[in-house]
């Protein structure tokens, strides 16, 4: 059984505080939009799909027991809350697209004179609650589609490498890139999985390693700077990573360090896959040069566990993400199949 990072029922929301992992597993309540924004910004919850779900569910918690005199008042409050939530972390597109979907639904309900204020609120709540259920089914499909490609024509178990955390802790459940690895394992075709520590926030060492140990998968932790040595000294069948935003041409923004892994994979002839739901694809952005890259605080580089490890006075540059060019990506694994980067935009338009 995979981990549950998001617990929700009837207007009550709790999240597993990922800042405390792996030392402590503690669920914290999210009492409304301010709590949701804070949990996302502080990275108590992270991973593009999970950010979207927790952000929108925090809106549900906010409006769940409130009464509104008019539909316009409800619509205005929802719009303001969504605009605020999207500012919590700007690079991951999932929350913005989810917010746009909710806004579109609100506009439609507002224009429908047969819908009451309470009916409008219940329809919005129902649609957001469905996001949680759909994310899990999408992740399962991503896992199956990815496993189908990886094991095709293979007569031995695979050695795989992943970066950052893309499992149950980054989604509603099961995971994207880690979901692919789980699906390969379910077919008894996983020999070993390597995960990077993912500096400076150590999502790989703290979170992915935590999930791999929990699932009892054969796994080894390596530092980010060991990837080239790993590919040159051992057989790695494929690298699978997640995505925070994919541009129309397939350029992919993901956790910092992904780009250099893709370059090294190209040099060594190792297939490099991105696993992401369609909610991570932003066809409004032509290419990766237009993706806004979040920059994080200096202390994430200079301190570990509250202890300074860097020389006082040194300057820091701490981008949370980098952009991997489409030409370095073998395929993008989605819930609707495995696509070449050049096929993305057309597939999205067919949605």
PDB file of N, CA, C and O in Angstrom, residues 51-89:
ATOM      1  N   UNK A  51       0.293  19.976  -5.297  1.00  0.00           N
ATOM      2  CA  UNK A  51       0.111  21.406  -5.072  1.00  0.00           C
ATOM      3  C   UNK A  51      -1.259  21.857  -5.587  1.00  0.00           C
ATOM      4  O   UNK A  51      -1.979  22.604  -4.912  1.00  0.00           O
ATOM      5  N   UNK A  52      -1.625  21.417  -6.776  1.00  0.00           N
ATOM      6  CA  UNK A  52      -2.920  21.796  -7.354  1.00  0.00           C
ATOM      7  C   UNK A  52      -4.080  21.281  -6.511  1.00  0.00           C
ATOM      8  O   UNK A  52      -5.047  22.001  -6.244  1.00  0.00           O
ATOM      9  N   UNK A  53      -3.969  20.037  -6.079  1.00  0.00           N
ATOM     10  CA  UNK A  53      -5.058  19.425  -5.312  1.00  0.00           C
ATOM     11  C   UNK A  53      -5.211  20.077  -3.950  1.00  0.00           C
ATOM     12  O   UNK A  53      -6.320  20.428  -3.526  1.00  0.00           O
ATOM     13  N   UNK A  54      -4.097  20.255  -3.243  1.00  0.00           N
ATOM     14  CA  UNK A  54      -4.167  20.871  -1.915  1.00  0.00           C
ATOM     15  C   UNK A  54      -4.623  22.321  -2.020  1.00  0.00           C
ATOM     16  O   UNK A  54      -5.433  22.782  -1.199  1.00  0.00           O
ATOM     17  N   UNK A  55      -4.136  23.051  -3.014  1.00  0.00           N
ATOM     18  CA  UNK A  55      -4.578  24.424  -3.194  1.00  0.00           C
ATOM     19  C   UNK A  55      -6.079  24.520  -3.393  1.00  0.00           C
ATOM     20  O   UNK A  55      -6.760  25.297  -2.720  1.00  0.00           O
ATOM     21  N   UNK A  56      -6.609  23.708  -4.301  1.00  0.00           N
ATOM     22  CA  UNK A  56      -8.046  23.756  -4.583  1.00  0.00           C
ATOM     23  C   UNK A  56      -8.882  23.217  -3.425  1.00  0.00           C
ATOM     24  O   UNK A  56      -9.964  23.743  -3.120  1.00  0.00           O
ATOM     25  N   UNK A  57      -8.389  22.178  -2.754  1.00  0.00           N
ATOM     26  CA  UNK A  57      -9.121  21.650  -1.597  1.00  0.00           C
ATOM     27  C   UNK A  57      -9.124  22.642  -0.441  1.00  0.00           C
ATOM     28  O   UNK A  57     -10.079  22.694   0.349  1.00  0.00           O
ATOM     29  N   UNK A  58      -8.074  23.457  -0.323  1.00  0.00           N
ATOM     30  CA  UNK A  58      -8.077  24.487   0.718  1.00  0.00           C
ATOM     31  C   UNK A  58      -9.183  25.512   0.439  1.00  0.00           C
ATOM     32  O   UNK A  58      -9.761  26.085   1.378  1.00  0.00           O
ATOM     33  N   UNK A  59      -9.468  25.747  -0.841  1.00  0.00           N
ATOM     34  CA  UNK A  59     -10.598  26.606  -1.209  1.00  0.00           C
ATOM     35  C   UNK A  59     -11.914  25.965  -0.782  1.00  0.00           C
ATOM     36  O   UNK A  59     -12.803  26.635  -0.245  1.00  0.00           O
ATOM     37  N   UNK A  60     -12.039  24.653  -0.995  1.00  0.00           N
ATOM     38  CA  UNK A  60     -13.247  23.937  -0.565  1.00  0.00           C
ATOM     39  C   UNK A  60     -13.450  24.096   0.938  1.00  0.00           C
ATOM     40  O   UNK A  60     -14.554  24.385   1.412  1.00  0.00           O
ATOM     41  N   UNK A  61     -12.379  23.897   1.704  1.00  0.00           N
ATOM     42  CA  UNK A  61     -12.459  24.041   3.158  1.00  0.00           C
ATOM     43  C   UNK A  61     -12.914  25.454   3.528  1.00  0.00           C
ATOM     44  O   UNK A  61     -13.722  25.641   4.442  1.00  0.00           O
ATOM     45  N   UNK A  62     -12.402  26.431   2.804  1.00  0.00           N
ATOM     46  CA  UNK A  62     -12.712  27.840   3.082  1.00  0.00           C
ATOM     47  C   UNK A  62     -14.199  28.139   2.907  1.00  0.00           C
ATOM     48  O   UNK A  62     -14.801  28.867   3.705  1.00  0.00           O
ATOM     49  N   UNK A  63     -14.803  27.593   1.853  1.00  0.00           N
ATOM     50  CA  UNK A  63     -16.191  27.950   1.532  1.00  0.00           C
ATOM     51  C   UNK A  63     -17.209  26.916   2.011  1.00  0.00           C
ATOM     52  O   UNK A  63     -18.421  27.150   1.923  1.00  0.00           O
ATOM     53  N   UNK A  64     -16.739  25.785   2.516  1.00  0.00           N
ATOM     54  CA  UNK A  64     -17.610  24.626   2.775  1.00  0.00           C
ATOM     55  C   UNK A  64     -18.810  24.954   3.664  1.00  0.00           C
ATOM     56  O   UNK A  64     -19.946  24.590   3.355  1.00  0.00           O
ATOM     57  N   UNK A  65     -18.575  25.655   4.775  1.00  0.00           N
ATOM     58  CA  UNK A  65     -19.654  25.926   5.740  1.00  0.00           C
ATOM     59  C   UNK A  65     -20.143  27.368   5.708  1.00  0.00           C
ATOM     60  O   UNK A  65     -20.943  27.779   6.545  1.00  0.00           O
ATOM     61  N   UNK A  66     -19.669  28.138   4.733  1.00  0.00           N
ATOM     62  CA  UNK A  66     -20.088  29.536   4.640  1.00  0.00           C
ATOM     63  C   UNK A  66     -21.393  29.663   3.856  1.00  0.00           C
ATOM     64  O   UNK A  66     -21.674  28.863   2.968  1.00  0.00           O
ATOM     65  N   UNK A  67     -22.152  30.688   4.202  1.00  0.00           N
ATOM     66  CA  UNK A  67     -23.376  31.004   3.470  1.00  0.00           C
ATOM     67  C   UNK A  67     -23.154  32.296   2.671  1.00  0.00           C
ATOM     68  O   UNK A  67     -22.520  33.235   3.162  1.00  0.00           O
ATOM     69  N   UNK A  68     -23.664  32.318   1.455  1.00  0.00           N
ATOM     70  CA  UNK A  68     -23.492  33.479   0.581  1.00  0.00           C
ATOM     71  C   UNK A  68     -24.860  33.991   0.140  1.00  0.00           C
ATOM     72  O   UNK A  68     -25.748  33.206  -0.201  1.00  0.00           O
ATOM     73  N   UNK A  69     -25.004  35.308   0.160  1.00  0.00           N
ATOM     74  CA  UNK A  69     -26.295  35.902  -0.199  1.00  0.00           C
ATOM     75  C   UNK A  69     -26.555  35.836  -1.694  1.00  0.00           C
ATOM     76  O   UNK A  69     -27.701  35.654  -2.124  1.00  0.00           O
ATOM     77  N   UNK A  70     -25.487  35.993  -2.484  1.00  0.00           N
ATOM     78  CA  UNK A  70     -25.657  35.986  -3.935  1.00  0.00           C
ATOM     79  C   UNK A  70     -24.589  35.134  -4.605  1.00  0.00           C
ATOM     80  O   UNK A  70     -23.522  34.884  -4.031  1.00  0.00           O
ATOM     81  N   UNK A  71     -24.882  34.688  -5.812  1.00  0.00           N
ATOM     82  CA  UNK A  71     -23.901  33.942  -6.595  1.00  0.00           C
ATOM     83  C   UNK A  71     -22.694  34.811  -6.929  1.00  0.00           C
ATOM     84  O   UNK A  71     -21.560  34.323  -6.973  1.00  0.00           O
ATOM     85  N   UNK A  72     -22.949  36.101  -7.144  1.00  0.00           N
ATOM     86  CA  UNK A  72     -21.852  37.005  -7.472  1.00  0.00           C
ATOM     87  C   UNK A  72     -20.864  37.107  -6.305  1.00  0.00           C
ATOM     88  O   UNK A  72     -19.644  37.140  -6.514  1.00  0.00           O
ATOM     89  N   UNK A  73     -21.384  37.142  -5.086  1.00  0.00           N
ATOM     90  CA  UNK A  73     -20.515  37.217  -3.910  1.00  0.00           C
ATOM     91  C   UNK A  73     -19.663  35.957  -3.801  1.00  0.00           C
ATOM     92  O   UNK A  73     -18.462  36.029  -3.501  1.00  0.00           O
ATOM     93  N   UNK A  74     -20.274  34.817  -4.049  1.00  0.00           N
ATOM     94  CA  UNK A  74     -19.537  33.546  -4.019  1.00  0.00           C
ATOM     95  C   UNK A  74     -18.478  33.521  -5.119  1.00  0.00           C
ATOM     96  O   UNK A  74     -17.316  33.140  -4.874  1.00  0.00           O
ATOM     97  N   UNK A  75     -18.855  33.941  -6.304  1.00  0.00           N
ATOM     98  CA  UNK A  75     -17.922  33.944  -7.441  1.00  0.00           C
ATOM     99  C   UNK A  75     -16.730  34.865  -7.176  1.00  0.00           C
ATOM    100  O   UNK A  75     -15.583  34.507  -7.474  1.00  0.00           O
ATOM    101  N   UNK A  76     -16.993  36.037  -6.607  1.00  0.00           N
ATOM    102  CA  UNK A  76     -15.912  36.974  -6.316  1.00  0.00           C
ATOM    103  C   UNK A  76     -14.937  36.395  -5.299  1.00  0.00           C
ATOM    104  O   UNK A  76     -13.717  36.520  -5.453  1.00  0.00           O
ATOM    105  N   UNK A  77     -15.478  35.757  -4.267  1.00  0.00           N
ATOM    106  CA  UNK A  77     -14.603  35.190  -3.234  1.00  0.00           C
ATOM    107  C   UNK A  77     -13.767  34.051  -3.799  1.00  0.00           C
ATOM    108  O   UNK A  77     -12.569  33.949  -3.525  1.00  0.00           O
ATOM    109  N   UNK A  78     -14.374  33.184  -4.597  1.00  0.00           N
ATOM    110  CA  UNK A  78     -13.632  32.085  -5.209  1.00  0.00           C
ATOM    111  C   UNK A  78     -12.520  32.620  -6.100  1.00  0.00           C
ATOM    112  O   UNK A  78     -11.383  32.157  -6.058  1.00  0.00           O
ATOM    113  N   UNK A  79     -12.839  33.633  -6.919  1.00  0.00           N
ATOM    114  CA  UNK A  79     -11.846  34.213  -7.821  1.00  0.00           C
ATOM    115  C   UNK A  79     -10.669  34.812  -7.080  1.00  0.00           C
ATOM    116  O   UNK A  79      -9.511  34.618  -7.457  1.00  0.00           O
ATOM    117  N   UNK A  80     -10.951  35.542  -6.001  1.00  0.00           N
ATOM    118  CA  UNK A  80      -9.891  36.163  -5.205  1.00  0.00           C
ATOM    119  C   UNK A  80      -9.001  35.104  -4.548  1.00  0.00           C
ATOM    120  O   UNK A  80      -7.773  35.230  -4.527  1.00  0.00           O
ATOM    121  N   UNK A  81      -9.629  34.068  -4.007  1.00  0.00           N
ATOM    122  CA  UNK A  81      -8.860  33.007  -3.345  1.00  0.00           C
ATOM    123  C   UNK A  81      -7.969  32.261  -4.343  1.00  0.00           C
ATOM    124  O   UNK A  81      -6.812  31.955  -4.044  1.00  0.00           O
ATOM    125  N   UNK A  82      -8.491  31.976  -5.504  1.00  0.00           N
ATOM    126  CA  UNK A  82      -7.710  31.253  -6.509  1.00  0.00           C
ATOM    127  C   UNK A  82      -6.531  32.088  -7.004  1.00  0.00           C
ATOM    128  O   UNK A  82      -5.423  31.578  -7.183  1.00  0.00           O
ATOM    129  N   UNK A  83      -6.776  33.374  -7.218  1.00  0.00           N
ATOM    130  CA  UNK A  83      -5.697  34.267  -7.656  1.00  0.00           C
ATOM    131  C   UNK A  83      -4.574  34.296  -6.619  1.00  0.00           C
ATOM    132  O   UNK A  83      -3.382  34.302  -6.964  1.00  0.00           O
ATOM    133  N   UNK A  84      -4.952  34.300  -5.346  1.00  0.00           N
ATOM    134  CA  UNK A  84      -3.981  34.290  -4.258  1.00  0.00           C
ATOM    135  C   UNK A  84      -3.217  32.968  -4.201  1.00  0.00           C
ATOM    136  O   UNK A  84      -1.987  32.951  -4.089  1.00  0.00           O
ATOM    137  N   UNK A  85      -3.907  31.861  -4.330  1.00  0.00           N
ATOM    138  CA  UNK A  85      -3.271  30.549  -4.233  1.00  0.00           C
ATOM    139  C   UNK A  85      -2.231  30.321  -5.325  1.00  0.00           C
ATOM    140  O   UNK A  85      -1.180  29.723  -5.084  1.00  0.00           O
ATOM    141  N   UNK A  86      -2.507  30.806  -6.517  1.00  0.00           N
ATOM    142  CA  UNK A  86      -1.596  30.602  -7.644  1.00  0.00           C
ATOM    143  C   UNK A  86      -0.239  31.267  -7.399  1.00  0.00           C
ATOM    144  O   UNK A  86       0.776  30.839  -7.954  1.00  0.00           O
ATOM    145  N   UNK A  87      -0.196  32.267  -6.531  1.00  0.00           N
ATOM    146  CA  UNK A  87       1.070  32.955  -6.247  1.00  0.00           C
ATOM    147  C   UNK A  87       1.974  32.160  -5.306  1.00  0.00           C
ATOM    148  O   UNK A  87       3.134  32.550  -5.095  1.00  0.00           O
ATOM    149  N   UNK A  88       1.492  31.062  -4.755  1.00  0.00           N
ATOM    150  CA  UNK A  88       2.265  30.321  -3.756  1.00  0.00           C
ATOM    151  C   UNK A  88       3.555  29.747  -4.332  1.00  0.00           C
ATOM    152  O   UNK A  88       4.598  29.769  -3.686  1.00  0.00           O
ATOM    153  N   UNK A  89       3.484  29.192  -5.552  1.00  0.00           N
ATOM    154  CA  UNK A  89       4.681  28.708  -6.258  1.00  0.00           C
ATOM    155  C   UNK A  89       4.416  28.873  -7.751  1.00  0.00           C
ATOM    156  O   UNK A  89       3.518  28.214  -8.300  1.00  0.00           O
TER     157      UNK A  89
END
